Amino acid sequence: MACRPLLCSLMAAWLLAAVHGAEVMRLDSKAWQLTNGNGSIALSTTIPAYPLEVLRTNGVIGDPLYRYGEQDSRWVAYDTWTFTVQITAEETAKLASQDQIVLFLGGVDTVANVSVNGQQVLETNNFHRHWSVPVKKYLMPAAPNTISISIAPAYNKSIEYRDAHSYHIPTLYNTGSIGAYNFVRKPAFDFGWDWGPAFAASGIHGSIELIAFSSPTLTGAYLAQEATDNGFKLKITSQFLVPTAGGEGTLTVAIPEIKAVNIQDIEFGCGPENDGDIFEVSSEIFVAKDQIQLWWPAGGNYGPHKLYNVTFDFAPTGAECSPDTPTSDSTGASKDGKGLAPDSNPAAGNSAAAAASPASADSSGVDVDLDLSNGLNLGVNLGDLVDFNLNLPIIGSILGGLVPATPSNPGNLGIPKPNNPAITSTSQCSSLQKRIGFRTVELVQEPLPQAIKSLFGNNTGFNFSQDTVDIDGILSAEGWQWAMDDKGDWTMFPGLDPNVKGAVPESYYFRINGIPIYLKGANVIPMTVIPSNTTTEVINTMLTAALEANQNLLRVWGGGLYHPQAFYDFCDEHGILIWQDAMFGGSHYPRDPEMLQNIWEEITQQAERLSWHPSVALWCGNNELELSYEWPNNTMVRSNRNMFVTDYMKNIQTVRKAIKKVNPSSIFVSSSPTKGALVDTPEDYQIRWGWISDPRFGSVHHYDYMADCEDFRTYAAAKFASEFGWPSYPLPETYAAAMIPETDWGVGNPMNEFRNRRTDVTPQFLYQYGLHFKLPK
């Protein structure tokens, strides 16, 4: 189509245009060649794949998890690994018939150069993001083409970035740790943690596709949900790939079960900025409480875990869309600043748009209510056929043009369903499907006397008094009653009670749909040490065990990774609440502009992906960064408190703003554990600093290995323990899979000590066991 303004109205006849369909070529099942830096190793694989696992399955190395296999395979982490795939001339020709072609990478671990026919097209530097880049100009339309992904050693890059930084930032090390994980956006545990090995593995953990298109294509969506007194306001943002020539069409967003529909005619501008960019269109739907069932968590017979399908259908102007074509059945969403949503289906047809188009207005039993006083508001009732409301803001004048789409950050293209063939010829129309659950979440932090009365009335049956004098004696003169903003300015908060040096104790509990919920659960670390080995079966087995243990909240731990879609889908369906950490753990992180922008894109993508999941109750900024100021060996941070707190607040503000931009009603806490925020407004966010184990405020982590693990009197007197526990030896069956029992088993055995990543853990084990058992001499 020509680059020109379009004039139309809702009731205008559809314009006819020649619109090509999209072509999606999925590269996962093709034969990829894996080579190392000097070319001495060349193996064939499909993707997702990690060299460490490919080498093991081909007999080049032994099992890295067996005995000293971690050390024996360490050289793999220090090498450069390249994945290469060829596309035939016939496949290329089919893609090249479209106006634009975008290469999508669903997940690369971590620092990589991507090239097409030897020409570099992209650099990746974040495990937690998706990536996309226009590539048509690099492809030869009548010849075979080669795509290569060369991944540098993350260990080497982390040291390089650390040494180049303008000042020293310490890295948390455990026994056996390598590298400087806080300088690369890669799962921190992969460099070694106190519970796991240091593989620092390279690999590809997401799908790779070529997307070719000539008309606007619906590729993803995210949700902002706001509760009101009588229902829920939904702001649903749809995302599109748009060709250079622009385009126009009709977007229909619907919740079929409750007959809620929003229809918009959209105009996409033309120009070079469309080349791989994502354009966003917002739709608003109000859902009354009496139309729906609420989503409830497990653990108390509160109610069902009710989910509703949300359908998205886009019909380019003049397209012939089949009402019988099913929409995608996937339920997640994703946008990462440069990547594809792993849920959309450009190959699907348009059903809702066809049913609700103006051509349907001649059906019998039609009632039309047209209101032009505040934009274009159209209510239509087609008897038993369909009932919907349409909201279109007026741009210029009633006939002055379509609703314009706005460009977003590049990224977030759509991934077809896994069982699609390598190349899928699509119709002109595009569709996708999400799920939504309606619920409210409140983190209640109010003065303790008020909270007690709210929870128990006047008959508590408990003594909630606390001795603040002893606690205050531990605190320094400043610290906990001070807050620093993101500009590096300290502000003193004298507290709510003038008789106490600080604030009165506060509650810390959650209300779901207005009901206080007693939460019990565990922390979830990555389920396998190689991400590509985490299958849906592995996820479901673990989550089923959590349900059988009567757990109703799981914390996604910040030293790991954002879990695959199947994890959150299971939690939605079974009522498991999620405390979602952002992926920062233990160490401070640089705050240079490049790092902060990388973090912004990562959090935006993940917040959009998870916005559809009612199970995600809150976001947390990191794991133990506020606690780290109290670690005995963290003298560098404590002695440069102002500098590191300034760094920290820049990071926290970036994470928080990205989450709130996606969904302003999201609950956000700065860290686990934390003493909470003294100022929490849209304009400002300041946290309380001080003794992190002060039980009067916030959450705590409780680890006291020299206390009797069965004596509840030694447990933390806190309102919420977001992490706690004691270490233990595993079952003999677990040991047998990783050791030689008759050779390696035994307290103090070298092999056994190699598996312990805390040098002080064996004396703690012996002391703890000695409290309850007679130990052999």
Coordinates of N, CA and C in Angstrom, one line a residue, residues 315-417:
A315 N -7.5 -8.4 11.5 CA -7.8 -8.6 10.1 C -7.3 -7.3 9.4
P316 N -6.3 -7.5 8.5 CA -5.9 -6.3 7.7 C -7.0 -5.9 6.8
T317 N -7.1 -4.7 6.4 CA -8.1 -4.2 5.6 C -8.1 -5.0 4.3
G318 N -9.3 -5.5 3.9 CA -9.4 -6.2 2.7 C -9.1 -7.7 2.8
A319 N -8.7 -8.1 3.9 CA -8.3 -9.6 4.1 C -9.6 -10.4 4.2
E320 N -9.5 -11.6 3.7 CA -10.6 -12.6 3.9 C -10.2 -13.6 5.0
C321 N -10.8 -13.4 6.2 CA -10.4 -14.2 7.3 C -11.4 -15.3 7.5
S322 N -11.0 -16.5 7.8 CA -11.9 -17.6 8.0 C -12.4 -17.6 9.4
P323 N -13.7 -17.6 9.6 CA -14.2 -17.7 11.0 C -14.0 -19.0 11.7
D324 N -13.6 -20.0 10.9 CA -13.4 -21.4 11.4 C -12.0 -21.6 11.8
T325 N -11.1 -20.7 11.5 CA -9.7 -20.9 11.9 C -9.5 -20.7 13.3
P326 N -9.0 -21.7 14.1 CA -8.8 -21.6 15.5 C -7.7 -20.7 15.9
T327 N -7.8 -20.0 17.0 CA -6.7 -19.2 17.5 C -5.7 -20.1 18.2
S328 N -4.5 -19.5 18.5 CA -3.5 -20.2 19.2 C -4.0 -20.6 20.6
D329 N -3.5 -21.8 21.1 CA -3.9 -22.3 22.4 C -2.9 -22.0 23.4
S330 N -1.8 -21.2 23.2 CA -0.8 -20.9 24.2 C -1.3 -19.8 25.0
T331 N -0.7 -19.6 26.2 CA -1.3 -18.7 27.2 C -0.3 -17.7 27.8
G332 N 1.0 -17.7 27.4 CA 1.9 -16.8 28.0 C 2.1 -15.6 27.1
A333 N 2.9 -14.6 27.5 CA 3.2 -13.5 26.7 C 4.6 -13.0 27.0
S334 N 5.2 -12.3 26.1 CA 6.6 -11.9 26.3 C 6.9 -10.7 25.5
K335 N 7.7 -9.8 26.1 CA 8.3 -8.8 25.3 C 9.6 -8.5 26.1
D336 N 10.7 -8.4 25.4 CA 11.9 -8.3 26.1 C 12.7 -7.1 25.6
G337 N 12.1 -6.2 24.8 CA 12.9 -5.1 24.3 C 13.5 -5.5 22.9
K338 N 13.8 -6.8 22.8 CA 14.3 -7.3 21.5 C 14.0 -8.8 21.4
G339 N 12.7 -9.2 21.2 CA 12.5 -10.6 21.2 C 11.0 -10.9 20.9
L340 N 10.7 -12.2 20.8 CA 9.4 -12.7 20.4 C 8.7 -13.2 21.6
A341 N 7.4 -13.0 21.6 CA 6.5 -13.6 22.6 C 6.3 -15.0 22.3
P342 N 6.6 -15.9 23.3 CA 6.5 -17.4 23.0 C 5.1 -17.9 23.1
D343 N 4.1 -17.2 22.5 CA 2.8 -17.6 22.6 C 1.9 -17.3 21.4
S344 N 2.3 -16.3 20.6 CA 1.4 -15.9 19.5 C 1.4 -16.8 18.3
N345 N 0.5 -16.7 17.4 CA 0.4 -17.6 16.3 C 0.0 -16.8 15.1
P346 N 0.9 -16.3 14.3 CA 0.6 -15.6 13.1 C -0.1 -16.4 12.1
A347 N 0.0 -17.7 12.3 CA -0.7 -18.6 11.3 C -2.2 -18.8 11.5
A348 N -2.7 -18.3 12.6 CA -4.1 -18.6 12.9 C -5.0 -17.5 12.3
G349 N -6.2 -17.9 12.0 CA -7.2 -17.0 11.4 C -7.9 -16.1 12.3
N350 N -8.8 -15.3 11.8 CA -9.5 -14.3 12.6 C -11.0 -14.8 12.7
S351 N -11.5 -15.0 13.9 CA -12.8 -15.4 14.1 C -13.7 -14.3 14.7
A352 N -13.2 -13.6 15.8 CA -13.9 -12.6 16.5 C -14.1 -11.4 15.6
A353 N -13.1 -11.0 14.8 CA -13.2 -9.8 14.0 C -14.3 -10.0 12.9
A354 N -14.3 -11.2 12.3 CA -15.3 -11.5 11.3 C -16.7 -11.4 11.9
A355 N -16.9 -12.0 13.0 CA -18.3 -12.0 13.6 C -18.7 -10.7 14.0
A356 N -17.8 -9.8 14.4 CA -18.2 -8.5 14.9 C -18.0 -7.3 13.9
S357 N -17.8 -7.6 12.7 CA -17.5 -6.6 11.7 C -18.8 -5.9 11.4
P358 N -18.7 -4.7 10.8 CA -20.0 -3.9 10.4 C -20.9 -4.7 9.5
A359 N -20.3 -5.7 8.7 CA -21.2 -6.5 7.8 C -22.2 -7.3 8.6
S360 N -22.0 -7.5 9.9 CA -22.9 -8.3 10.7 C -24.1 -7.5 11.2
A361 N -24.1 -6.2 10.9 CA -25.1 -5.3 11.5 C -26.4 -5.5 10.9
D362 N -26.6 -6.3 9.8 CA -27.9 -6.5 9.2 C -28.6 -7.8 9.8
S363 N -28.0 -8.3 10.8 CA -28.6 -9.5 11.5 C -29.9 -9.1 12.2
S364 N -30.7 -10.0 12.4 CA -32.0 -9.7 13.1 C -31.8 -9.4 14.6
G365 N -32.6 -8.6 15.2 CA -32.6 -8.3 16.6 C -31.4 -7.4 17.0
V366 N -31.0 -6.4 16.1 CA -29.9 -5.6 16.4 C -30.3 -4.3 17.1
D367 N -29.7 -4.0 18.2 CA -29.8 -2.8 18.9 C -28.5 -2.0 18.9
V368 N -28.5 -0.8 18.5 CA -27.3 0.0 18.3 C -27.4 1.3 19.2
D369 N -26.4 1.5 20.1 CA -26.3 2.7 20.9 C -25.1 3.4 20.6
L370 N -25.1 4.5 19.8 CA -24.0 5.3 19.4 C -23.8 6.5 20.2
D371 N -22.7 6.7 20.8 CA -22.4 7.9 21.6 C -21.1 8.5 21.1
L372 N -21.2 9.8 20.6 CA -20.0 10.5 20.1 C -19.6 11.6 21.0
S373 N -20.1 11.6 22.2 CA -19.8 12.7 23.1 C -18.4 12.7 23.7
N374 N -17.8 11.5 23.8 CA -16.5 11.3 24.4 C -15.7 10.3 23.6
G375 N -15.4 10.6 22.4 CA -14.9 9.6 21.5 C -16.0 8.8 20.9
L376 N -15.7 7.7 20.3 CA -16.7 6.9 19.6 C -17.0 5.7 20.5
N377 N -18.2 5.6 21.1 CA -18.6 4.5 22.0 C -19.8 3.9 21.3
L378 N -19.7 2.6 21.0 CA -20.8 1.9 20.3 C -21.1 0.7 21.1
G379 N -22.4 0.6 21.4 CA -22.9 -0.6 22.0 C -23.8 -1.4 21.1
V380 N -23.5 -2.7 20.8 CA -24.3 -3.4 19.9 C -24.8 -4.7 20.5
N381 N -26.1 -5.0 20.3 CA -26.6 -6.2 20.8 C -27.3 -7.0 19.6
L382 N -26.8 -8.1 19.3 CA -27.2 -8.9 18.1 C -28.1 -10.1 18.6
G383 N -28.9 -9.9 19.6 CA -29.7 -10.9 20.1 C -28.8 -12.0 20.7
D384 N -29.1 -13.3 20.3 CA -28.3 -14.4 20.9 C -26.9 -14.5 20.2
L385 N -26.6 -13.7 19.2 CA -25.4 -13.9 18.5 C -24.2 -13.3 19.2
V386 N -24.2 -12.1 19.6 CA -23.1 -11.5 20.2 C -23.5 -10.2 20.9
D387 N -22.8 -9.8 22.0 CA -23.1 -8.6 22.7 C -21.8 -8.0 23.0
F388 N -21.5 -6.7 22.5 CA -20.2 -6.2 22.8 C -20.3 -4.7 22.8
N389 N -19.2 -4.1 23.4 CA -19.1 -2.6 23.4 C -17.8 -2.3 22.7
L390 N -17.8 -1.1 21.9 CA -16.7 -0.7 21.1 C -16.3 0.7 21.6
N391 N -15.0 0.9 21.9 CA -14.5 2.2 22.3 C -13.4 2.7 21.3
L392 N -13.7 3.8 20.6 CA -12.7 4.3 19.7 C -12.5 5.8 20.1
P393 N -11.3 6.2 20.5 CA -11.0 7.6 20.7 C -11.0 8.3 19.3
I394 N -11.6 9.5 19.3 CA -11.6 10.3 18.1 C -10.3 11.0 17.8
I395 N -9.7 10.7 16.7 CA -8.4 11.3 16.3 C -8.7 12.4 15.3
G396 N -8.6 13.7 15.6 CA -8.9 14.8 14.7 C -10.3 15.1 14.6
S397 N -11.1 14.2 13.9 CA -12.5 14.4 13.7 C -13.1 13.0 13.5
I398 N -14.4 13.0 13.5 CA -15.1 11.7 13.4 C -14.6 10.9 12.2
L399 N -14.3 11.5 11.1 CA -13.9 10.8 9.9 C -12.4 11.1 9.6
G400 N -11.7 11.5 10.6 CA -10.3 12.0 10.4 C -9.3 10.9 10.4
G401 N -9.6 9.7 10.5 CA -8.5 8.7 10.4 C -8.7 7.6 11.4
L402 N -7.9 6.5 11.3 CA -8.0 5.4 12.2 C -7.2 5.7 13.5
V403 N -7.4 4.8 14.5 CA -6.6 4.9 15.7 C -5.2 4.6 15.4
P404 N -4.2 5.5 15.7 CA -2.8 5.2 15.3 C -2.2 4.3 16.2
A405 N -1.4 3.3 15.7 CA -0.6 2.5 16.6 C 0.7 3.3 16.9
T406 N 1.2 3.0 18.1 CA 2.4 3.7 18.6 C 3.6 2.7 18.6
P407 N 4.8 3.1 18.2 CA 6.0 2.2 18.2 C 6.4 2.0 19.6
S408 N 6.8 0.7 19.9 CA 7.4 0.3 21.2 C 8.8 0.1 21.0
N409 N 9.5 -0.4 22.0 CA 10.9 -0.8 21.8 C 10.9 -2.0 20.8
P410 N 12.0 -2.2 20.1 CA 12.1 -3.4 19.2 C 11.9 -4.7 19.9
G411 N 11.2 -5.6 19.2 CA 11.2 -6.9 19.8 C 9.8 -7.5 20.0
N412 N 9.7 -8.7 20.6 CA 8.5 -9.4 20.9 C 7.7 -9.8 19.7
L413 N 8.3 -10.6 18.9 CA 7.6 -11.3 17.8 C 6.9 -12.5 18.2
G414 N 6.2 -13.1 17.3 CA 5.4 -14.3 17.7 C 6.0 -15.6 17.4
I415 N 5.8 -16.6 18.2 CA 6.3 -18.0 18.0 C 5.2 -18.9 17.7
P416 N 5.2 -19.6 16.6 CA 4.1 -20.6 16.3 C 4.2 -21.7 17.3
K417 N 3.1 -22.5 17.3 CA 3.1 -23.6 18.2 C 4.2 -24.6 17.9

